[in-house]
Short mmCIF file of C-alpha atoms in Angstrom, two decimals:
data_model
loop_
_atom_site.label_atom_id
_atom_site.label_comp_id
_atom_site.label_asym_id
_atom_site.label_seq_id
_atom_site.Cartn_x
_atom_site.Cartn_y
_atom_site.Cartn_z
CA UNK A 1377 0.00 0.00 0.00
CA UNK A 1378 2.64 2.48 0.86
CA UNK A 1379 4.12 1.82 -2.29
CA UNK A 1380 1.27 2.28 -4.08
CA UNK A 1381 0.80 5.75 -2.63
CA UNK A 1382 4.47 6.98 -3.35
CA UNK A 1383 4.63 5.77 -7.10
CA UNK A 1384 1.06 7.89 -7.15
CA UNK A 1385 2.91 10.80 -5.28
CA UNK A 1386 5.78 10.52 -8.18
CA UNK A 1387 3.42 10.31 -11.12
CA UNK A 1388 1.21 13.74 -9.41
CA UNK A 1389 4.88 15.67 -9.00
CA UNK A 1390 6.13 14.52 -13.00
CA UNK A 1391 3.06 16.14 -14.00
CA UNK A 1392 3.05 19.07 -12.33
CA UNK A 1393 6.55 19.79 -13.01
CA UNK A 1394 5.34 18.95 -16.80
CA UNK A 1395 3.03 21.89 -16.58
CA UNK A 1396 4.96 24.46 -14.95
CA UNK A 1397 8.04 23.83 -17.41
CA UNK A 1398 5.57 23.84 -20.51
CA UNK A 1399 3.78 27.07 -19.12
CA UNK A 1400 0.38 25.23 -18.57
CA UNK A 1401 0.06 26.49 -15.06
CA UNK A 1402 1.05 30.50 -16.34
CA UNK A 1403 -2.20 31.93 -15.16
CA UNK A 1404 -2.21 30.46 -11.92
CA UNK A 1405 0.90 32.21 -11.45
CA UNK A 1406 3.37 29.30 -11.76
CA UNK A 1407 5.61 29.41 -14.84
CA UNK A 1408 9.22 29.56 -15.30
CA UNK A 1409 11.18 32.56 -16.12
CA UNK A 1410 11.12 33.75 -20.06
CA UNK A 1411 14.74 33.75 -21.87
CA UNK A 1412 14.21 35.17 -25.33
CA UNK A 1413 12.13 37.86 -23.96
CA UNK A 1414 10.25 38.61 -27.20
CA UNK A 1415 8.75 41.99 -25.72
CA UNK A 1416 12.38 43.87 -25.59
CA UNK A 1417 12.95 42.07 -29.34
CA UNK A 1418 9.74 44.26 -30.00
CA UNK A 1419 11.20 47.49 -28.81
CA UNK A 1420 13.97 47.40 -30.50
CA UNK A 1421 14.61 50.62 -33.40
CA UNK A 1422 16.43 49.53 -36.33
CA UNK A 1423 18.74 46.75 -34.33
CA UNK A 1424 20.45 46.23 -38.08
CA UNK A 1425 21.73 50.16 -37.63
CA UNK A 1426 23.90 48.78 -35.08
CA UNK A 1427 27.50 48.85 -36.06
CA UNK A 1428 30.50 47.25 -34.36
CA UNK A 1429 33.32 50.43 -34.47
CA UNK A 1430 37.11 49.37 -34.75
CA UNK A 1431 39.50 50.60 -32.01
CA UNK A 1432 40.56 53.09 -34.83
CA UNK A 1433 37.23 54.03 -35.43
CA UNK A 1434 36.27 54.53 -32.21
CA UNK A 1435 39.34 56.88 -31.20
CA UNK A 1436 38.33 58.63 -34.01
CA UNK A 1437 34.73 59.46 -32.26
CA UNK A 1438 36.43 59.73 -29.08
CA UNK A 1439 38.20 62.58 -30.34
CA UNK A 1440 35.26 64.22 -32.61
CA UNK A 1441 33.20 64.13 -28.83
CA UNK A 1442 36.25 65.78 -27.01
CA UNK A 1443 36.44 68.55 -29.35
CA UNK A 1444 33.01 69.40 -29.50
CA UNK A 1445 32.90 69.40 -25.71
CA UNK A 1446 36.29 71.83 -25.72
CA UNK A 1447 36.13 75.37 -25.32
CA UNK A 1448 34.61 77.84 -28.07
CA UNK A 1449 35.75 81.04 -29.41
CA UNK A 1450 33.69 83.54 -31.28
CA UNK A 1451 35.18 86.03 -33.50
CA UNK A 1452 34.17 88.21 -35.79
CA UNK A 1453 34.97 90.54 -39.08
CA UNK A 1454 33.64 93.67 -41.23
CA UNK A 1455 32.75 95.16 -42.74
CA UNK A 1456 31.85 94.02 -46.16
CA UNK A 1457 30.92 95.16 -49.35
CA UNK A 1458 28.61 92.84 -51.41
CA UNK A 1459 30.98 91.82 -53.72
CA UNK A 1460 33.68 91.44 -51.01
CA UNK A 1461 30.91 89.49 -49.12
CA UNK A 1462 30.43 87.06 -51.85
CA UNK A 1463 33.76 86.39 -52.12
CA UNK A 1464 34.10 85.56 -48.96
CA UNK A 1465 31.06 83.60 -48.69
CA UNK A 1466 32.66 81.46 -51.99
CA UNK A 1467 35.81 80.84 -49.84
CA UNK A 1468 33.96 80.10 -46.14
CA UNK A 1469 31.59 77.42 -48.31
CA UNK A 1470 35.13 75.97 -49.24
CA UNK A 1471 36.86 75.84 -45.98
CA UNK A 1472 34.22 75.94 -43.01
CA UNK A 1473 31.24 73.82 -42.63
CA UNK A 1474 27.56 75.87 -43.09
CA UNK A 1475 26.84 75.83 -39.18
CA UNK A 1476 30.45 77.25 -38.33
CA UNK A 1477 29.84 80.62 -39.84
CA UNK A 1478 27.43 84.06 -40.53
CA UNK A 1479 27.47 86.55 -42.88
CA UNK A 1480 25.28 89.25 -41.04
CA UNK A 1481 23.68 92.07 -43.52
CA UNK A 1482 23.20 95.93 -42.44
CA UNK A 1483 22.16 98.85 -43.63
CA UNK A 1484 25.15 101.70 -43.70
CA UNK A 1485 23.69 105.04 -43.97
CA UNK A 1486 25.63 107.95 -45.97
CA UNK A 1487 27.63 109.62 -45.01
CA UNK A 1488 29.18 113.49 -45.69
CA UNK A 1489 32.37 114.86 -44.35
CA UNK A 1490 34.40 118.43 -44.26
CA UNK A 1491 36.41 118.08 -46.61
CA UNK A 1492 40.11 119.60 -47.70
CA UNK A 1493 42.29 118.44 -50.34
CA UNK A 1494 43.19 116.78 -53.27
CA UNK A 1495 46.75 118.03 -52.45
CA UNK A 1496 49.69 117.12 -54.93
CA UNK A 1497 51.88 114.79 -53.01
CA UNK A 1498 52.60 113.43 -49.42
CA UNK A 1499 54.93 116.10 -48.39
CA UNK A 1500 51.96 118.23 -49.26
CA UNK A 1501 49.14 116.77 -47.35
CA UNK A 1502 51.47 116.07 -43.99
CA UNK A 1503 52.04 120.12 -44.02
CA UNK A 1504 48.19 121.07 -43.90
CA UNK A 1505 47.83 118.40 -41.28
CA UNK A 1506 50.16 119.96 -39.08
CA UNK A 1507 48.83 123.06 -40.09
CA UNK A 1508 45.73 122.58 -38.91
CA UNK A 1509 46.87 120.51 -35.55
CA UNK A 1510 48.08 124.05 -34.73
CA UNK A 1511 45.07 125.53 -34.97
CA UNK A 1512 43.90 122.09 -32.26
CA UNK A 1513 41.72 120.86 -35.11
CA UNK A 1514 41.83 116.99 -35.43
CA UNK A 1515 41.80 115.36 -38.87
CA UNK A 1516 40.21 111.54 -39.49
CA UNK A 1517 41.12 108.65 -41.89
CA UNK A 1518 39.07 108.83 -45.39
CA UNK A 1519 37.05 105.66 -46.06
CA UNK A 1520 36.80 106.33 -49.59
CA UNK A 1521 39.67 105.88 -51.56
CA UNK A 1522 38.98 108.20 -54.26
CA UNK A 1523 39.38 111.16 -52.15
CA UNK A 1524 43.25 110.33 -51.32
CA UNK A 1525 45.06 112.49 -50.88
CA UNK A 1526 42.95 114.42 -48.93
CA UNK A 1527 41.56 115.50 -45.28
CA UNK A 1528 38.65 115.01 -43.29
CA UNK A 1529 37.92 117.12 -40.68
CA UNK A 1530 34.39 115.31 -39.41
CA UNK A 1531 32.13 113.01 -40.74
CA UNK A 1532 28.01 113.68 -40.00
CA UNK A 1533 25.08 111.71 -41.16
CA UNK A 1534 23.60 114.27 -42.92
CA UNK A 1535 24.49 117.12 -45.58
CA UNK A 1536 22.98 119.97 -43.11
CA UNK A 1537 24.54 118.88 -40.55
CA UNK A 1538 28.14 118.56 -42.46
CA UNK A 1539 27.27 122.25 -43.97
CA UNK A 1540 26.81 123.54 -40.30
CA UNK A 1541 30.26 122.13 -39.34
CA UNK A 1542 31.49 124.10 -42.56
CA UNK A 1543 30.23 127.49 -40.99
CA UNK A 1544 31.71 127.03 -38.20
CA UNK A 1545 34.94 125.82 -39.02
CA UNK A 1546 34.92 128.99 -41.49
CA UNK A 1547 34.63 131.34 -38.47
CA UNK A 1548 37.94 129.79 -37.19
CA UNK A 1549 39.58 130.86 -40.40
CA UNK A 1550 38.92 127.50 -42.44
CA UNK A 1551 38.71 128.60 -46.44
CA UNK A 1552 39.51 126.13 -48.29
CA UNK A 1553 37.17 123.38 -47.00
CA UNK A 1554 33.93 121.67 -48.69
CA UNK A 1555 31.24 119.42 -48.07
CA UNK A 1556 31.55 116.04 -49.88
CA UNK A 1557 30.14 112.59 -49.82
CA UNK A 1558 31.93 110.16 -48.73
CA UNK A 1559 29.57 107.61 -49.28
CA UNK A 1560 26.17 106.68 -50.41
CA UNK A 1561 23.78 104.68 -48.21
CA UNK A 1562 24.52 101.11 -48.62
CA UNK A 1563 24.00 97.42 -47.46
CA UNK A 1564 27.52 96.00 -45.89
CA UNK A 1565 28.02 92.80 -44.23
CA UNK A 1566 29.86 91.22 -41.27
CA UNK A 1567 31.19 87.93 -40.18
CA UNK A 1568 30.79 86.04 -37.34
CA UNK A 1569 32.58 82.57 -36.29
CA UNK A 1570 30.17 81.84 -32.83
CA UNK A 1571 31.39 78.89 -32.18
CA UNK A 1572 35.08 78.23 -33.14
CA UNK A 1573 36.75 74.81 -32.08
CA UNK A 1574 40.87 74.41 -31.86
CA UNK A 1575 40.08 72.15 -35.05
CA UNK A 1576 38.34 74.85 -36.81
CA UNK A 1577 40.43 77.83 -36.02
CA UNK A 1578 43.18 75.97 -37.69
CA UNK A 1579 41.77 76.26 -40.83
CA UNK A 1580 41.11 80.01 -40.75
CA UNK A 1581 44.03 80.67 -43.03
CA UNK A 1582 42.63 79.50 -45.68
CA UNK A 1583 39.97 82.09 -45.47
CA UNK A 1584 42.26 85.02 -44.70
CA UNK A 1585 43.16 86.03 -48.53
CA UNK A 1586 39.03 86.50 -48.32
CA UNK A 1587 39.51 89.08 -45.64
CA UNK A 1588 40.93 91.89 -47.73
CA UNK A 1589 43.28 92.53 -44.52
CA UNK A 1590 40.20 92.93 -42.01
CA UNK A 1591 41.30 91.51 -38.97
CA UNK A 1592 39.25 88.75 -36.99
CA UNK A 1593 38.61 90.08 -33.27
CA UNK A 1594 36.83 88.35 -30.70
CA UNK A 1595 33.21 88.80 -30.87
CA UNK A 1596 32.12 92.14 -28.09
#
């Protein structure tokens, strides 16, 4: 009898462990652990995207991530006219990637001066300069090339306002002076570098012919 009962007790355990191993007793609760888990299989975006990098490879991303984490410098140039502009915009399209770089438009207004001059020749030019430092008048740099060699003695953003200067600087004894334009209102351009890497600055020499001598500064 007591054998009876234990081969019973075998067969009862064999079939329950049959169940639980096949998942036949999962809603009760009772089911062993899932391996393949199927549901992360299903969450998985593009899995055949994923690519195995070489130790070269990888350095090379390594590196890529350290200099975009490194310290930026802006600078900053101008200004421009728009042919200058497009020149450089032909060389920075060459050299610099599209995000590294900003060509920023304006309007310049016009602009008169007080004018004195043409005189015939350097030694000319440097006497009524210190001619008129003696009489504590200040002279400026022309921005116009076609008025070398000349003088400036003010620049205003207006014709009245230049002619007004005139009057006055006639009352000190000034005679030979005029009002000219020095330029017309115009659209000019600067550029900006915002966010300039140690990679990228080193290529900035390749740009610099496209500069016309303006100087990059850091950005104020």
């Amino acid at each position: 009898m007591m054998l009876r009962l234990l081969l019973l007790a075998l067969l009862l355990a064999n079939g329950v462990y049959f169940a639980w191993a096949n998942g036949l007793l999962r809603a009760y609760g009772m089911a062993p652990a899932q391996q393949n888990e199927p549901q992360r299989m299903a969450q998985q975006i593009k899995p055949e995207a994923v690519q195995l990098l070489s130790s070269g490879e990888f350095k090379k991303v390594e590196a890529q991530v350290q200099a975009d984490l490194a310290p930026k410098e802006c600078l900053q140039a101008g200004t421009f006219t728009e042919a200058q502009a497009q020149t450089l915009r032909s060389a920075l399209e060459d050299v610099l990637p599209a995000v590294a770089w900003q060509l920023e438009s304006e309007r310049e207004p016009a602009r008169w001066i007080v004018y004195m001059g043409k005189y015939l020749n350097a030694e000319a030019l440097a006497k009524k300069r210190t001619e008129l430092a003696g009489m504590d008048l200040k002279t400026e740099a022309l921005n116009n090339p076609a008025l070398e060699m000349g003088l400036s003695l003010g620049g205003f953003a207006s014709q009245a306002a230049a002619t007004a200067e005139l009057a006055r600087l006639a009352q000190r004894g000034i005679r030979t002076a005029r009002v000219v334009q020095e330029r017309e209102e115009d659209t000019v351009f600067s550029l900006k570098l915002p966010a300039l890497t140690e990679a990228l600055k080193a290529k900035l020499d390749e740009i610099k012919p496209a500069l016309g001598g303006k100087a990059l500064k850091k950005c104020g």
